[in-house]
């Protein structure tokens, strides 16, 4: 199993998938920060003064980490950033499910309008697993950073 998980082609595939998912998700959030701020506010987890800051900063963190992941720069570090974000998303979705909130997840900004639910949890757990694989095995194949 370790041989499969550490395969350079498998790892670059994960880099591409994870990078593009976060870049795609962040583009509509960055282009419509007001709508994204409303989506964050719907979770009712953060104080008002943090919502706008998060709505502006989070998409750019996702874009930067996703782009660096695609180019193979600091793969472990950027995978850790994205995995940390995924953990926060999983916690927020779980809390919303427990509270019975029927809200859009805000995962892809205003695009799609997917509701929070078990399916979103599974999607985020799947992406988290990909991020954890990259943290564990790294990926230097077709990387713009110096090879060890």
PDB file of C-alpha atoms in Angstrom:
ATOM      1  CA  UNK A   1       0.000   0.000   0.000  1.00  0.00           C
ATOM      2  CA  UNK A   2       2.842   2.411   0.842  1.00  0.00           C
ATOM      3  CA  UNK A   3       4.356   1.779  -2.582  1.00  0.00           C
ATOM      4  CA  UNK A   4       1.100   2.846  -4.250  1.00  0.00           C
ATOM      5  CA  UNK A   5       0.606   5.900  -2.023  1.00  0.00           C
ATOM      6  CA  UNK A   6       4.185   7.083  -2.578  1.00  0.00           C
ATOM      7  CA  UNK A   7       4.072   6.629  -6.374  1.00  0.00           C
ATOM      8  CA  UNK A   8       5.166   9.880  -8.014  1.00  0.00           C
ATOM      9  CA  UNK A   9       2.351   9.783 -10.594  1.00  0.00           C
ATOM     10  CA  UNK A  10      -0.267   9.183  -7.903  1.00  0.00           C
ATOM     11  CA  UNK A  11       1.130  12.053  -5.824  1.00  0.00           C
ATOM     12  CA  UNK A  12       1.191  14.524  -8.717  1.00  0.00           C
ATOM     13  CA  UNK A  13      -2.400  13.533  -9.512  1.00  0.00           C
ATOM     14  CA  UNK A  14      -3.370  14.373  -5.944  1.00  0.00           C
ATOM     15  CA  UNK A  15      -1.515  17.696  -6.195  1.00  0.00           C
ATOM     16  CA  UNK A  16      -3.401  18.579  -9.359  1.00  0.00           C
ATOM     17  CA  UNK A  17      -6.807  17.577  -7.989  1.00  0.00           C
ATOM     18  CA  UNK A  18      -6.387  19.307  -4.630  1.00  0.00           C
ATOM     19  CA  UNK A  19      -4.839  22.408  -6.190  1.00  0.00           C
ATOM     20  CA  UNK A  20      -7.557  22.837  -8.811  1.00  0.00           C
ATOM     21  CA  UNK A  21     -10.402  22.174  -6.353  1.00  0.00           C
ATOM     22  CA  UNK A  22      -9.199  24.923  -4.043  1.00  0.00           C
ATOM     23  CA  UNK A  23      -8.387  27.359  -6.851  1.00  0.00           C
ATOM     24  CA  UNK A  24     -11.773  26.812  -8.491  1.00  0.00           C
ATOM     25  CA  UNK A  25     -13.567  27.121  -5.145  1.00  0.00           C
ATOM     26  CA  UNK A  26     -11.717  30.328  -4.295  1.00  0.00           C
ATOM     27  CA  UNK A  27     -12.241  32.194  -7.561  1.00  0.00           C
ATOM     28  CA  UNK A  28     -15.960  32.866  -7.087  1.00  0.00           C
ATOM     29  CA  UNK A  29     -15.411  33.623  -3.378  1.00  0.00           C
ATOM     30  CA  UNK A  30     -12.742  36.190  -4.238  1.00  0.00           C
ATOM     31  CA  UNK A  31     -14.859  37.774  -6.970  1.00  0.00           C
ATOM     32  CA  UNK A  32     -17.948  38.090  -4.734  1.00  0.00           C
ATOM     33  CA  UNK A  33     -16.740  38.682  -1.172  1.00  0.00           C
ATOM     34  CA  UNK A  34     -20.118  40.083  -0.060  1.00  0.00           C
ATOM     35  CA  UNK A  35     -21.913  36.884  -1.005  1.00  0.00           C
ATOM     36  CA  UNK A  36     -19.200  34.786   0.590  1.00  0.00           C
ATOM     37  CA  UNK A  37     -19.456  36.874   3.783  1.00  0.00           C
ATOM     38  CA  UNK A  38     -23.200  36.078   3.885  1.00  0.00           C
ATOM     39  CA  UNK A  39     -22.438  32.370   3.483  1.00  0.00           C
ATOM     40  CA  UNK A  40     -19.959  32.542   6.385  1.00  0.00           C
ATOM     41  CA  UNK A  41     -22.448  34.490   8.524  1.00  0.00           C
ATOM     42  CA  UNK A  42     -25.120  31.819   7.917  1.00  0.00           C
ATOM     43  CA  UNK A  43     -23.071  29.336   9.945  1.00  0.00           C
ATOM     44  CA  UNK A  44     -23.520  31.583  13.012  1.00  0.00           C
ATOM     45  CA  UNK A  45     -20.123  30.587  14.392  1.00  0.00           C
ATOM     46  CA  UNK A  46     -18.056  33.775  14.173  1.00  0.00           C
ATOM     47  CA  UNK A  47     -18.405  37.281  15.550  1.00  0.00           C
ATOM     48  CA  UNK A  48     -19.473  39.874  12.978  1.00  0.00           C
ATOM     49  CA  UNK A  49     -16.117  41.685  12.939  1.00  0.00           C
ATOM     50  CA  UNK A  50     -14.309  38.523  11.741  1.00  0.00           C
ATOM     51  CA  UNK A  51     -16.704  37.630   8.936  1.00  0.00           C
ATOM     52  CA  UNK A  52     -15.612  40.295   6.419  1.00  0.00           C
ATOM     53  CA  UNK A  53     -11.935  39.762   7.178  1.00  0.00           C
ATOM     54  CA  UNK A  54     -12.336  36.029   6.611  1.00  0.00           C
ATOM     55  CA  UNK A  55     -14.425  36.542   3.458  1.00  0.00           C
ATOM     56  CA  UNK A  56     -11.618  38.616   1.967  1.00  0.00           C
ATOM     57  CA  UNK A  57      -8.586  36.644   3.198  1.00  0.00           C
ATOM     58  CA  UNK A  58      -9.717  33.011   2.911  1.00  0.00           C
ATOM     59  CA  UNK A  59     -10.133  32.872  -0.898  1.00  0.00           C
ATOM     60  CA  UNK A  60      -6.643  34.308  -1.406  1.00  0.00           C
ATOM     61  CA  UNK A  61      -5.135  31.806   1.006  1.00  0.00           C
ATOM     62  CA  UNK A  62      -6.863  29.038  -0.962  1.00  0.00           C
ATOM     63  CA  UNK A  63      -5.689  30.431  -4.314  1.00  0.00           C
ATOM     64  CA  UNK A  64      -2.083  30.850  -3.168  1.00  0.00           C
ATOM     65  CA  UNK A  65      -1.843  27.440  -1.497  1.00  0.00           C
ATOM     66  CA  UNK A  66      -3.574  25.794  -4.481  1.00  0.00           C
ATOM     67  CA  UNK A  67      -1.245  27.433  -7.018  1.00  0.00           C
ATOM     68  CA  UNK A  68       1.870  26.574  -5.016  1.00  0.00           C
ATOM     69  CA  UNK A  69       0.617  22.997  -4.715  1.00  0.00           C
ATOM     70  CA  UNK A  70       0.121  22.780  -8.496  1.00  0.00           C
ATOM     71  CA  UNK A  71       3.648  24.001  -9.101  1.00  0.00           C
ATOM     72  CA  UNK A  72       5.097  21.668  -6.486  1.00  0.00           C
ATOM     73  CA  UNK A  73       6.423  24.429  -4.270  1.00  0.00           C
ATOM     74  CA  UNK A  74       6.461  23.613  -0.536  1.00  0.00           C
ATOM     75  CA  UNK A  75       4.035  20.752  -1.106  1.00  0.00           C
ATOM     76  CA  UNK A  76       3.969  19.513   2.497  1.00  0.00           C
ATOM     77  CA  UNK A  77       3.447  23.004   3.890  1.00  0.00           C
ATOM     78  CA  UNK A  78       0.682  23.942   1.455  1.00  0.00           C
ATOM     79  CA  UNK A  79      -0.984  20.580   1.938  1.00  0.00           C
ATOM     80  CA  UNK A  80      -0.926  21.259   5.673  1.00  0.00           C
ATOM     81  CA  UNK A  81      -2.559  24.659   5.140  1.00  0.00           C
ATOM     82  CA  UNK A  82      -5.298  23.202   2.946  1.00  0.00           C
ATOM     83  CA  UNK A  83      -5.786  20.236   5.285  1.00  0.00           C
ATOM     84  CA  UNK A  84      -6.133  22.636   8.204  1.00  0.00           C
ATOM     85  CA  UNK A  85      -8.779  24.566   6.295  1.00  0.00           C
ATOM     86  CA  UNK A  86     -10.572  21.316   5.497  1.00  0.00           C
ATOM     87  CA  UNK A  87     -10.615  20.418   9.202  1.00  0.00           C
ATOM     88  CA  UNK A  88     -12.196  23.778   9.985  1.00  0.00           C
ATOM     89  CA  UNK A  89     -14.761  23.241   7.201  1.00  0.00           C
ATOM     90  CA  UNK A  90     -15.569  19.751   8.504  1.00  0.00           C
ATOM     91  CA  UNK A  91     -16.105  21.112  12.020  1.00  0.00           C
ATOM     92  CA  UNK A  92     -18.296  23.968  10.743  1.00  0.00           C
ATOM     93  CA  UNK A  93     -20.436  21.619   8.638  1.00  0.00           C
ATOM     94  CA  UNK A  94     -20.770  19.138  11.516  1.00  0.00           C
ATOM     95  CA  UNK A  95     -21.880  21.878  13.917  1.00  0.00           C
ATOM     96  CA  UNK A  96     -24.386  23.136  11.344  1.00  0.00           C
ATOM     97  CA  UNK A  97     -25.792  19.647  10.875  1.00  0.00           C
ATOM     98  CA  UNK A  98     -26.147  19.163  14.633  1.00  0.00           C
ATOM     99  CA  UNK A  99     -27.928  22.528  14.899  1.00  0.00           C
ATOM    100  CA  UNK A 100     -30.227  21.596  12.021  1.00  0.00           C
ATOM    101  CA  UNK A 101     -29.274  24.570   9.855  1.00  0.00           C
ATOM    102  CA  UNK A 102     -30.453  24.369   6.249  1.00  0.00           C
ATOM    103  CA  UNK A 103     -27.851  26.612   4.623  1.00  0.00           C
ATOM    104  CA  UNK A 104     -25.660  26.706   1.542  1.00  0.00           C
ATOM    105  CA  UNK A 105     -22.161  25.555   2.408  1.00  0.00           C
ATOM    106  CA  UNK A 106     -20.425  28.451   0.639  1.00  0.00           C
ATOM    107  CA  UNK A 107     -17.799  25.950  -0.489  1.00  0.00           C
ATOM    108  CA  UNK A 108     -17.651  27.302  -4.013  1.00  0.00           C
ATOM    109  CA  UNK A 109     -18.894  30.790  -3.223  1.00  0.00           C
ATOM    110  CA  UNK A 110     -22.174  31.480  -4.929  1.00  0.00           C
ATOM    111  CA  UNK A 111     -21.563  28.816  -7.580  1.00  0.00           C
ATOM    112  CA  UNK A 112     -23.717  25.727  -7.188  1.00  0.00           C
ATOM    113  CA  UNK A 113     -25.310  26.574  -3.856  1.00  0.00           C
ATOM    114  CA  UNK A 114     -24.808  23.125  -2.344  1.00  0.00           C
ATOM    115  CA  UNK A 115     -26.448  22.646   1.054  1.00  0.00           C
ATOM    116  CA  UNK A 116     -24.502  21.477   4.077  1.00  0.00           C
ATOM    117  CA  UNK A 117     -25.043  17.772   4.634  1.00  0.00           C
ATOM    118  CA  UNK A 118     -23.496  14.359   4.938  1.00  0.00           C
ATOM    119  CA  UNK A 119     -22.378  14.446   1.296  1.00  0.00           C
ATOM    120  CA  UNK A 120     -20.373  17.636   1.953  1.00  0.00           C
ATOM    121  CA  UNK A 121     -18.776  15.964   4.977  1.00  0.00           C
ATOM    122  CA  UNK A 122     -17.701  12.985   2.876  1.00  0.00           C
ATOM    123  CA  UNK A 123     -16.336  15.276   0.141  1.00  0.00           C
ATOM    124  CA  UNK A 124     -14.298  17.223   2.694  1.00  0.00           C
ATOM    125  CA  UNK A 125     -13.054  14.047   4.392  1.00  0.00           C
ATOM    126  CA  UNK A 126     -11.961  12.743   0.972  1.00  0.00           C
ATOM    127  CA  UNK A 127     -10.068  15.948   0.214  1.00  0.00           C
ATOM    128  CA  UNK A 128      -8.563  15.869   3.715  1.00  0.00           C
ATOM    129  CA  UNK A 129      -7.315  12.335   3.071  1.00  0.00           C
ATOM    130  CA  UNK A 130      -5.630  13.529  -0.139  1.00  0.00           C
ATOM    131  CA  UNK A 131      -3.998  16.385   1.748  1.00  0.00           C
ATOM    132  CA  UNK A 132      -2.755  14.047   4.467  1.00  0.00           C
ATOM    133  CA  UNK A 133      -1.240  11.727   1.854  1.00  0.00           C
ATOM    134  CA  UNK A 134       0.705  14.686   0.425  1.00  0.00           C
ATOM    135  CA  UNK A 135       1.854  15.702   3.889  1.00  0.00           C
ATOM    136  CA  UNK A 136       3.086  12.180   4.574  1.00  0.00           C
ATOM    137  CA  UNK A 137       4.733  11.388   1.229  1.00  0.00           C
ATOM    138  CA  UNK A 138       5.467  14.811  -0.324  1.00  0.00           C
ATOM    139  CA  UNK A 139       5.625  15.215  -4.102  1.00  0.00           C
ATOM    140  CA  UNK A 140       8.650  16.627  -5.864  1.00  0.00           C
ATOM    141  CA  UNK A 141       7.921  15.192  -9.331  1.00  0.00           C
ATOM    142  CA  UNK A 142       7.478  17.993 -11.934  1.00  0.00           C
ATOM    143  CA  UNK A 143       8.107  20.565  -9.237  1.00  0.00           C
ATOM    144  CA  UNK A 144       9.382  24.090  -9.781  1.00  0.00           C
ATOM    145  CA  UNK A 145      11.220  24.005  -6.468  1.00  0.00           C
ATOM    146  CA  UNK A 146      14.694  22.535  -6.092  1.00  0.00           C
ATOM    147  CA  UNK A 147      14.867  18.767  -5.938  1.00  0.00           C
ATOM    148  CA  UNK A 148      16.564  17.225  -2.897  1.00  0.00           C
TER     149      UNK A 148
END
